[in-house]
Short mmCIF file of C-alpha atoms in Angstrom, two decimals:
data_model
loop_
_atom_site.label_atom_id
_atom_site.label_comp_id
_atom_site.label_asym_id
_atom_site.label_seq_id
_atom_site.Cartn_x
_atom_site.Cartn_y
_atom_site.Cartn_z
CA UNK A 119 -32.63 3.36 -8.28
CA UNK A 120 -30.20 0.49 -8.31
CA UNK A 121 -27.62 2.63 -10.63
CA UNK A 122 -28.44 5.90 -8.87
CA UNK A 123 -26.87 4.08 -5.48
CA UNK A 124 -24.25 2.46 -7.88
CA UNK A 125 -22.69 5.74 -8.90
CA UNK A 126 -23.31 6.91 -5.28
CA UNK A 127 -20.77 4.31 -3.93
CA UNK A 128 -18.53 5.46 -7.49
CA UNK A 129 -18.77 9.24 -7.08
CA UNK A 130 -18.59 9.64 -3.77
CA UNK A 131 -15.10 8.41 -2.45
CA UNK A 132 -13.89 9.75 -5.88
CA UNK A 133 -14.68 13.61 -4.81
CA UNK A 134 -13.92 12.91 -1.74
CA UNK A 135 -10.02 11.85 -2.95
CA UNK A 136 -9.97 14.31 -5.43
CA UNK A 137 -10.64 17.26 -2.99
CA UNK A 138 -8.09 16.02 -0.51
CA UNK A 139 -5.78 15.58 -2.73
CA UNK A 140 -2.10 15.22 -0.87
CA UNK A 141 0.94 18.19 -2.05
CA UNK A 142 3.25 17.43 -4.39
CA UNK A 143 5.99 18.51 -1.65
CA UNK A 144 5.92 15.49 -0.15
CA UNK A 145 7.44 11.43 -1.13
CA UNK A 146 7.94 8.67 1.20
CA UNK A 147 11.17 6.89 0.30
CA UNK A 148 8.84 3.85 -0.84
CA UNK A 149 6.83 5.53 -3.15
CA UNK A 150 9.62 6.65 -4.54
CA UNK A 151 11.25 4.19 -5.18
CA UNK A 152 7.88 2.19 -6.89
CA UNK A 153 8.09 4.81 -9.17
CA UNK A 154 11.64 4.37 -9.97
CA UNK A 155 11.22 0.50 -10.61
CA UNK A 156 7.88 1.67 -12.75
CA UNK A 157 10.47 4.43 -15.32
CA UNK A 158 13.01 1.74 -15.62
CA UNK A 159 10.46 -0.38 -16.83
CA UNK A 160 8.69 2.09 -19.12
CA UNK A 161 12.89 2.48 -20.72
CA UNK A 162 12.42 -1.00 -20.95
CA UNK A 163 15.31 -1.48 -18.80
CA UNK A 164 13.12 -4.28 -16.83
CA UNK A 165 12.55 -4.54 -13.05
CA UNK A 166 15.59 -2.53 -11.26
CA UNK A 167 16.35 0.94 -10.53
CA UNK A 168 19.63 2.00 -11.05
CA UNK A 169 20.62 -1.24 -12.51
CA UNK A 170 19.97 -3.33 -9.86
CA UNK A 171 17.06 -5.77 -9.81
CA UNK A 172 14.16 -5.37 -7.35
CA UNK A 173 12.54 -8.01 -7.31
CA UNK A 174 11.50 -8.79 -3.43
CA UNK A 175 9.60 -5.90 -4.04
CA UNK A 176 6.21 -6.80 -5.02
CA UNK A 177 5.72 -5.97 -9.22
CA UNK A 178 2.15 -5.18 -9.98
CA UNK A 179 2.01 -1.76 -8.99
CA UNK A 180 5.39 -1.10 -10.96
CA UNK A 181 3.88 -2.13 -13.84
CA UNK A 182 1.14 -0.61 -13.79
CA UNK A 183 2.57 2.52 -13.39
CA UNK A 184 4.93 2.11 -15.47
CA UNK A 185 1.88 2.08 -18.74
CA UNK A 186 0.99 5.44 -17.63
CA UNK A 187 4.87 7.01 -17.45
CA UNK A 188 6.23 5.65 -21.27
CA UNK A 189 3.83 8.33 -22.33
CA UNK A 190 4.10 10.94 -19.16
CA UNK A 191 6.62 13.50 -18.61
CA UNK A 192 8.95 12.87 -15.69
CA UNK A 193 6.89 15.87 -13.66
CA UNK A 194 3.39 13.96 -13.82
CA UNK A 195 4.87 10.79 -12.81
CA UNK A 196 4.04 11.29 -9.10
CA UNK A 197 0.05 12.65 -9.53
CA UNK A 198 -0.60 10.02 -11.80
CA UNK A 199 0.51 7.49 -9.33
CA UNK A 200 -1.51 8.58 -6.25
CA UNK A 201 -4.79 8.57 -9.24
CA UNK A 202 -4.39 4.83 -9.56
CA UNK A 203 -4.48 4.71 -6.28
CA UNK A 204 -7.24 6.44 -6.12
CA UNK A 205 -9.30 4.89 -9.03
CA UNK A 206 -8.60 0.90 -6.77
CA UNK A 207 -9.81 2.85 -3.54
CA UNK A 208 -12.53 4.14 -5.42
CA UNK A 209 -13.45 0.74 -7.31
CA UNK A 210 -12.60 -1.31 -3.51
CA UNK A 211 -15.51 1.22 -2.06
CA UNK A 212 -18.20 0.27 -4.82
CA UNK A 213 -17.53 -3.75 -4.26
CA UNK A 214 -17.14 -3.06 -1.06
CA UNK A 215 -21.77 -1.74 -2.01
CA UNK A 216 -22.15 -4.95 -4.03
CA UNK A 217 -20.58 -7.52 -1.14
CA UNK A 218 -21.96 -5.31 1.52
CA UNK A 219 -25.18 -6.08 0.02
CA UNK A 220 -25.49 -9.52 -0.55
CA UNK A 221 -24.03 -9.91 3.02
CA UNK A 222 -26.68 -7.58 4.41
CA UNK A 223 -29.31 -7.96 2.84
CA UNK A 224 -30.19 -4.42 1.37
CA UNK A 225 -29.01 -1.95 -0.27
CA UNK A 226 -29.39 0.51 2.54
CA UNK A 227 -26.57 -0.95 4.44
CA UNK A 228 -23.77 -1.64 1.23
CA UNK A 229 -24.01 2.05 1.28
CA UNK A 230 -23.55 1.69 4.72
CA UNK A 231 -20.81 -0.18 4.28
CA UNK A 232 -18.90 1.06 1.41
CA UNK A 233 -18.78 5.07 3.48
CA UNK A 234 -17.75 2.70 6.42
CA UNK A 235 -14.50 1.67 4.42
CA UNK A 236 -14.40 5.20 2.41
CA UNK A 237 -13.70 6.51 5.79
CA UNK A 238 -12.00 4.06 6.95
CA UNK A 239 -8.55 5.98 8.21
CA UNK A 240 -5.93 3.70 6.74
CA UNK A 241 -8.28 2.65 3.18
CA UNK A 242 -8.59 6.60 3.32
CA UNK A 243 -5.01 7.50 3.56
CA UNK A 244 -3.86 4.72 1.34
CA UNK A 245 -6.04 5.60 -1.81
CA UNK A 246 -3.47 8.89 -2.15
CA UNK A 247 -0.12 7.56 -1.37
CA UNK A 248 2.43 5.93 -3.96
CA UNK A 249 2.24 2.49 -2.29
CA UNK A 250 0.99 -1.11 -2.86
CA UNK A 251 -1.96 -0.83 -0.84
CA UNK A 252 -5.00 0.55 -2.35
CA UNK A 253 -4.46 -1.74 -5.88
CA UNK A 254 -3.87 -4.93 -3.28
CA UNK A 255 -7.12 -3.82 -1.35
CA UNK A 256 -8.67 -3.76 -4.61
CA UNK A 257 -7.59 -6.53 -6.03
CA UNK A 258 -8.27 -8.56 -2.20
CA UNK A 259 -11.70 -7.48 -2.12
CA UNK A 260 -12.74 -8.49 -5.77
CA UNK A 261 -10.90 -11.74 -5.21
CA UNK A 262 -13.14 -12.27 -1.46
CA UNK A 263 -15.81 -11.04 -4.00
CA UNK A 264 -15.18 -13.67 -7.06
CA UNK A 265 -15.15 -16.38 -4.56
CA UNK A 266 -18.37 -15.86 -2.51
CA UNK A 267 -20.42 -15.31 -5.78
CA UNK A 268 -18.33 -19.47 -6.76
CA UNK A 269 -20.10 -20.89 -3.46
CA UNK A 270 -22.67 -19.23 -3.05
CA UNK A 271 -24.49 -19.82 -6.92
CA UNK A 272 -21.74 -22.81 -6.97
CA UNK A 273 -20.28 -21.34 -10.36
CA UNK A 274 -17.07 -22.46 -11.09
CA UNK A 275 -15.83 -19.56 -13.12
CA UNK A 276 -16.39 -17.43 -10.39
CA UNK A 277 -14.40 -19.79 -8.24
CA UNK A 278 -11.33 -20.16 -10.88
CA UNK A 279 -11.28 -16.26 -11.88
CA UNK A 280 -11.12 -15.94 -7.96
CA UNK A 281 -7.83 -18.06 -8.03
CA UNK A 282 -6.69 -15.78 -10.93
CA UNK A 283 -7.13 -12.88 -9.19
CA UNK A 284 -5.48 -14.06 -6.15
CA UNK A 285 -2.67 -14.65 -7.93
CA UNK A 286 -2.77 -10.91 -8.87
CA UNK A 287 -3.45 -10.00 -5.05
CA UNK A 288 0.26 -11.44 -4.35
CA UNK A 289 1.70 -10.05 -6.99
CA UNK A 290 -0.16 -6.30 -5.31
CA UNK A 291 1.79 -7.80 -2.30
CA UNK A 292 3.83 -11.13 -1.05
CA UNK A 293 1.56 -10.98 2.00
CA UNK A 294 -1.40 -11.36 -0.47
CA UNK A 295 -0.27 -14.56 0.55
CA UNK A 296 -2.69 -14.67 3.10
CA UNK A 297 -5.34 -14.92 1.00
CA UNK A 298 -4.78 -18.42 0.46
CA UNK A 299 -5.72 -19.23 4.20
CA UNK A 300 -8.42 -17.21 4.20
CA UNK A 301 -9.61 -19.78 1.72
CA UNK A 302 -9.54 -22.33 3.59
CA UNK A 303 -10.10 -21.65 6.84
CA UNK A 304 -13.39 -20.32 5.22
CA UNK A 305 -13.81 -23.42 3.12
CA UNK A 306 -13.59 -26.13 6.45
CA UNK A 307 -15.67 -23.92 8.33
CA UNK A 308 -18.93 -24.19 6.64
CA UNK A 309 -17.95 -27.55 4.51
CA UNK A 310 -14.89 -29.24 6.81
CA UNK A 311 -12.71 -31.38 3.83
CA UNK A 312 -15.64 -32.42 1.96
CA UNK A 313 -14.53 -29.46 -0.77
CA UNK A 314 -10.68 -30.45 -1.11
CA UNK A 315 -10.80 -33.21 -4.15
CA UNK A 316 -13.62 -30.80 -5.92
CA UNK A 317 -12.26 -30.01 -9.75
CA UNK A 318 -13.25 -26.35 -9.12
CA UNK A 319 -10.22 -25.83 -6.86
CA UNK A 320 -7.80 -27.66 -8.16
CA UNK A 321 -8.22 -26.07 -11.80
CA UNK A 322 -8.35 -22.77 -9.64
CA UNK A 323 -4.36 -23.64 -8.51
CA UNK A 324 -3.57 -24.26 -11.32
CA UNK A 325 -4.66 -20.58 -12.60
CA UNK A 326 -2.68 -19.29 -10.05
CA UNK A 327 0.49 -20.99 -10.06
CA UNK A 328 0.30 -20.09 -14.23
CA UNK A 329 -0.59 -16.32 -12.80
CA UNK A 330 2.15 -16.12 -10.73
CA UNK A 331 4.60 -18.14 -12.97
CA UNK A 332 5.92 -15.46 -15.22
CA UNK A 333 7.40 -13.71 -12.13
CA UNK A 334 8.56 -16.73 -10.38
CA UNK A 335 10.41 -17.18 -14.27
CA UNK A 336 11.76 -13.50 -13.74
CA UNK A 337 12.97 -14.37 -10.11
CA UNK A 338 15.12 -17.48 -11.42
CA UNK A 339 16.48 -15.72 -14.28
CA UNK A 340 17.51 -12.78 -12.67
CA UNK A 341 16.87 -13.40 -8.72
CA UNK A 342 19.52 -16.59 -8.06
CA UNK A 343 16.08 -18.83 -7.74
CA UNK A 344 12.09 -18.80 -8.31
CA UNK A 345 10.96 -18.17 -4.42
CA UNK A 346 13.80 -15.80 -4.16
CA UNK A 347 12.11 -12.86 -4.24
CA UNK A 348 9.67 -14.05 -1.49
CA UNK A 349 12.56 -15.18 0.96
CA UNK A 350 14.52 -11.78 0.15
CA UNK A 351 10.75 -9.32 0.99
CA UNK A 352 10.77 -11.80 4.51
CA UNK A 353 14.20 -11.11 4.77
CA UNK A 354 13.69 -7.52 4.57
CA UNK A 355 11.27 -7.06 6.97
CA UNK A 356 12.39 -9.48 9.39
CA UNK A 357 15.54 -7.07 9.93
CA UNK A 358 13.43 -3.17 9.94
CA UNK A 359 12.59 -2.05 13.61
CA UNK A 360 10.74 -5.20 15.10
CA UNK A 361 7.04 -4.20 16.20
CA UNK A 362 5.22 -6.04 19.38
CA UNK A 363 1.39 -7.45 18.66
CA UNK A 364 0.95 -4.55 21.96
CA UNK A 365 2.57 -2.20 20.13
CA UNK A 366 0.98 -2.66 16.83
CA UNK A 367 -2.74 -2.38 18.58
CA UNK A 368 -1.38 1.35 20.20
CA UNK A 369 -0.52 2.46 17.37
CA UNK A 370 -3.75 1.17 15.85
CA UNK A 371 -5.76 2.66 17.77
CA UNK A 372 -3.83 5.75 17.91
CA UNK A 373 -4.38 6.29 13.64
CA UNK A 374 -7.88 4.39 13.42
CA UNK A 375 -9.35 5.40 16.57
CA UNK A 376 -11.61 3.66 18.97
CA UNK A 377 -15.25 4.07 17.21
CA UNK A 378 -14.15 1.82 14.35
CA UNK A 379 -13.24 -0.61 17.33
CA UNK A 380 -16.46 -0.43 18.67
CA UNK A 381 -18.08 -0.56 15.90
CA UNK A 382 -16.01 -4.32 14.78
CA UNK A 383 -16.81 -5.55 18.36
CA UNK A 384 -19.97 -4.52 17.89
CA UNK A 385 -20.51 -6.67 14.65
CA UNK A 386 -18.89 -9.14 14.89
CA UNK A 387 -21.23 -9.64 18.38
CA UNK A 388 -24.02 -9.70 15.61
CA UNK A 389 -22.38 -11.68 12.69
CA UNK A 390 -24.10 -14.75 12.75
CA UNK A 391 -21.56 -18.71 12.53
CA UNK A 392 -23.55 -18.71 8.34
CA UNK A 393 -21.67 -18.40 5.52
CA UNK A 394 -22.34 -15.13 5.25
CA UNK A 395 -20.67 -13.76 8.75
CA UNK A 396 -18.04 -16.68 8.70
CA UNK A 397 -16.86 -15.03 5.25
CA UNK A 398 -15.60 -11.80 6.45
CA UNK A 399 -14.71 -12.77 9.68
CA UNK A 400 -12.04 -15.21 7.17
CA UNK A 401 -11.53 -12.32 5.97
CA UNK A 402 -10.47 -10.14 9.08
CA UNK A 403 -9.05 -12.94 11.25
CA UNK A 404 -6.87 -14.30 9.47
CA UNK A 405 -6.00 -11.86 7.53
CA UNK A 406 -4.64 -9.29 10.75
CA UNK A 407 -3.26 -12.39 11.97
CA UNK A 408 -1.15 -12.68 8.81
CA UNK A 409 0.43 -9.48 9.66
CA UNK A 410 0.99 -9.98 13.31
CA UNK A 411 2.78 -12.56 12.87
CA UNK A 412 5.40 -10.82 10.88
CA UNK A 413 9.04 -9.14 12.76
CA UNK A 414 8.34 -5.44 11.14
CA UNK A 415 4.59 -4.17 11.99
CA UNK A 416 2.48 -1.09 10.45
CA UNK A 417 -0.46 -0.31 10.97
CA UNK A 418 -0.62 0.39 7.01
CA UNK A 419 -0.11 -3.22 6.13
CA UNK A 420 -3.64 -4.21 7.56
CA UNK A 421 -5.43 -1.77 4.84
CA UNK A 422 -7.08 -4.80 2.94
CA UNK A 423 -8.90 -5.61 5.82
CA UNK A 424 -10.80 -2.38 5.55
CA UNK A 425 -13.26 -3.65 3.70
CA UNK A 426 -14.07 -6.60 6.06
CA UNK A 427 -13.89 -4.41 8.65
CA UNK A 428 -16.22 -1.97 7.10
CA UNK A 429 -18.51 -5.10 6.55
CA UNK A 430 -18.71 -6.28 10.28
CA UNK A 431 -18.77 -2.41 11.58
CA UNK A 432 -21.90 -2.02 9.31
CA UNK A 433 -23.33 -5.68 11.11
CA UNK A 434 -23.22 -3.56 13.73
CA UNK A 435 -24.94 -0.98 13.04
CA UNK A 436 -27.68 -3.12 11.27
CA UNK A 437 -27.91 -5.28 14.46
CA UNK A 438 -28.56 -2.20 16.46
CA UNK A 439 -31.27 -1.11 14.03
CA UNK A 440 -33.19 -4.06 14.43
CA UNK A 441 -32.84 -4.16 18.02
CA UNK A 442 -34.36 -0.96 18.52
CA UNK A 443 -37.27 -0.75 15.68
CA UNK A 444 -39.79 -0.15 18.15
CA UNK A 445 -38.65 3.86 18.85
CA UNK A 446 -40.10 6.63 17.79
CA UNK A 447 -38.66 8.36 14.36
CA UNK A 448 -36.24 5.97 14.21
CA UNK A 449 -35.51 6.44 10.58
CA UNK A 450 -34.23 9.93 11.99
CA UNK A 451 -31.56 8.60 15.05
CA UNK A 452 -30.83 6.06 12.27
CA UNK A 453 -29.48 8.81 10.57
CA UNK A 454 -28.08 11.25 12.77
CA UNK A 455 -26.10 8.18 14.37
CA UNK A 456 -24.62 6.64 10.70
CA UNK A 457 -24.68 10.90 10.65
CA UNK A 458 -21.79 11.54 13.76
CA UNK A 459 -20.20 7.96 13.48
CA UNK A 460 -18.93 9.27 9.59
CA UNK A 461 -17.58 12.74 10.75
CA UNK A 462 -16.26 11.00 13.18
CA UNK A 463 -14.09 8.80 10.68
CA UNK A 464 -13.21 11.36 8.50
CA UNK A 465 -11.95 13.71 11.22
CA UNK A 466 -9.73 10.69 12.62
CA UNK A 467 -8.90 10.15 8.63
CA UNK A 468 -7.90 13.53 7.70
CA UNK A 469 -5.20 14.02 10.87
CA UNK A 470 -3.76 10.24 9.67
CA UNK A 471 -3.43 11.82 6.34
CA UNK A 472 -1.93 15.17 7.97
CA UNK A 473 0.56 13.02 9.76
CA UNK A 474 1.63 10.92 6.42
CA UNK A 475 1.56 14.84 4.66
CA UNK A 476 4.53 15.32 6.26
CA UNK A 477 6.51 12.33 5.99
CA UNK A 478 9.36 12.83 3.97
CA UNK A 479 8.96 16.13 3.50
CA UNK A 480 12.28 17.09 4.74
CA UNK A 481 14.15 14.94 2.14
CA UNK A 482 11.31 15.83 -0.85
CA UNK A 483 12.34 19.75 -0.60
CA UNK A 484 15.97 18.94 -0.57
CA UNK A 485 16.11 16.72 -3.82
CA UNK A 486 13.75 18.89 -5.33
CA UNK A 487 15.45 21.93 -4.89
CA UNK A 488 19.22 20.49 -5.67
CA UNK A 489 17.16 19.16 -9.18
CA UNK A 490 16.34 22.74 -9.48
CA UNK A 491 19.58 24.31 -9.84
CA UNK A 492 21.82 21.74 -10.53
CA UNK A 493 21.79 19.20 -13.68
CA UNK A 494 23.53 16.58 -11.96
CA UNK A 495 25.51 13.27 -14.39
CA UNK A 496 26.54 11.46 -10.77
CA UNK A 497 24.95 11.60 -7.37
CA UNK A 498 26.26 10.66 -4.28
CA UNK A 499 24.19 10.36 -0.95
CA UNK A 500 22.99 8.47 1.88
CA UNK A 501 21.54 5.99 2.25
CA UNK A 502 17.54 7.14 3.32
CA UNK A 503 17.87 9.87 0.27
CA UNK A 504 19.08 6.90 -1.97
CA UNK A 505 15.44 6.75 -3.51
CA UNK A 506 14.59 9.65 -3.70
CA UNK A 507 17.65 11.20 -5.86
CA UNK A 508 16.68 8.84 -8.40
CA UNK A 509 13.08 9.89 -8.46
CA UNK A 510 15.15 13.94 -9.12
CA UNK A 511 17.73 13.23 -11.30
CA UNK A 512 15.61 10.24 -13.03
CA UNK A 513 18.86 10.37 -15.67
CA UNK A 514 21.27 10.51 -13.61
CA UNK A 515 23.56 7.79 -12.41
CA UNK A 516 22.82 7.54 -8.61
CA UNK A 517 25.20 6.01 -5.08
CA UNK A 518 25.46 5.68 -1.62
CA UNK A 519 27.49 5.53 0.34
CA UNK A 520 27.79 2.26 2.88
CA UNK A 521 30.34 1.19 4.75
CA UNK A 522 31.21 -1.84 2.38
CA UNK A 523 31.59 0.95 -0.23
CA UNK A 524 33.14 3.34 1.58
CA UNK A 525 36.84 3.29 0.01
CA UNK A 526 35.31 3.11 -3.03
CA UNK A 527 34.09 6.23 -2.70
CA UNK A 528 36.24 8.39 -0.91
CA UNK A 529 38.66 7.64 -4.14
CA UNK A 530 35.81 8.65 -5.95
CA UNK A 531 35.41 11.68 -4.91
CA UNK A 532 39.45 12.22 -4.35
CA UNK A 533 39.09 12.07 -8.58
CA UNK A 534 36.09 14.46 -8.41
CA UNK A 535 33.67 11.71 -10.36
CA UNK A 536 30.33 13.29 -8.27
CA UNK A 537 28.79 16.20 -9.70
CA UNK A 538 26.52 16.33 -6.11
CA UNK A 539 26.35 14.72 -3.00
CA UNK A 540 24.09 15.32 -0.47
CA UNK A 541 24.42 14.03 3.02
CA UNK A 542 21.20 13.31 5.85
CA UNK A 543 22.91 13.86 9.01
CA UNK A 544 25.97 12.59 11.08
CA UNK A 545 28.02 9.98 8.59
CA UNK A 546 31.28 8.74 7.84
CA UNK A 547 31.76 10.06 4.28
CA UNK A 548 32.18 13.42 6.69
CA UNK A 549 34.57 15.67 8.40
CA UNK A 550 33.51 18.70 9.81
CA UNK A 551 32.37 20.86 7.02
CA UNK A 552 34.51 18.50 4.77
CA UNK A 553 33.68 15.56 2.68
CA UNK A 554 35.93 13.01 3.86
CA UNK A 555 39.11 11.98 0.40
CA UNK A 556 38.83 15.96 -1.07
CA UNK A 557 41.90 16.38 -0.62
CA UNK A 558 41.85 18.68 -3.00
CA UNK A 559 39.39 20.60 -2.50
CA UNK A 560 37.47 19.45 -5.63
CA UNK A 561 33.78 20.15 -3.25
CA UNK A 562 32.11 23.28 -1.97
CA UNK A 563 29.44 22.78 0.59
CA UNK A 564 27.26 25.12 -1.27
CA UNK A 565 23.89 24.31 0.52
CA UNK A 566 22.16 23.53 4.36
CA UNK A 567 18.44 22.63 5.73
CA UNK A 568 17.20 22.13 8.63
CA UNK A 569 20.05 23.22 10.72
CA UNK A 570 22.45 21.26 9.17
CA UNK A 571 20.91 18.17 8.73
CA UNK A 572 20.82 18.06 5.10
CA UNK A 573 23.89 19.15 3.08
CA UNK A 574 24.42 20.19 -0.40
CA UNK A 575 28.01 19.71 -2.09
CA UNK A 576 28.95 20.40 -5.49
CA UNK A 577 31.98 19.80 -6.93
CA UNK A 578 33.60 22.52 -7.87
CA UNK A 579 34.26 23.92 -12.19
#
């Protein structure tokens, strides 16, 4: 029976993920960049794109992809990257079941917690994306699971392992640093400061630093300082569009709906402030606060809290069930209630995924057409097309036009250096329907997309 339920926790998310797999006609800017970096790693060129180190991006996901890209042809890279994310999503569903079984005291509510994770719109949508979130969520959850086992069973090995996986969590996404805050808050709430000199935590911190050390060394070697990748990553996020906390919660309601928020409130009410309850509360609230302090916020950034959300929501359902235990035919009502909740969550999940399926569709269509019709060795693009161009022209030299390199690019256009020039929107390099610097009529506008939003220029042969 135990093995059947555990198998169920794996099979359900895997099948649902396969049945709702996104089309290849959509790819995000970040997803294209991760694939490009992974290809460079697989070719032995390091953590680079177009010869430039990209260490402001977390390394674990591209390195994971590179293991498979070594023997897969280019056309399989996008589906392979999504399958890898799906596998991490599936493993997280299993971990959520195991944690739920421990914290909620029954296999039934363990599987309910797992299903609430599976059908959480954020987890569901990120599960099939070429993004870091599924892998990041898995390592965060695994670290929390081992950390709790170490506390509950007083096992030093589990505690030390949790710090090792916390290191991998940070390498999966730099905001994973918040996991140290979760550890500290949980330990303080359960044991105040009595734990601080214990050997296992000192060893754990050393193991964490050892886990991070190869990346810190590469940062020192290639990026101007051991901690510079973290600093640059923080700066990049700060430069992005500011999103207030109020705007963030508006977006969250739009993406996941009211049902999860209602169940969260219910679960927080029923959760006891003991060593079990404080684990998920610390995980959720400290994790959430870590994201709310960032200038640029997106709802997908809190995907790593979705297992904690699922556990709290399951506690809310359990609390209601216990309060209504004398109702006739309780099991039937319970089954119907959980079923309705999961259907509503799936509907919200499907809608969010459909929104993401439209993200990058135009860029993907344009660059896909260009790659099928031209064997370009040198490509010039506007900034937002930069990573897409690298994905569709993996063996080519790709450059982007900026105000900083404007004069250099114009000179190269005069010389006919670029085989293709692909432009999105109005840009400083356009002069009507011609390229600035094309005084010798070296380039011809061969294709436009979306009422002229995208333009492709070919060098005359």
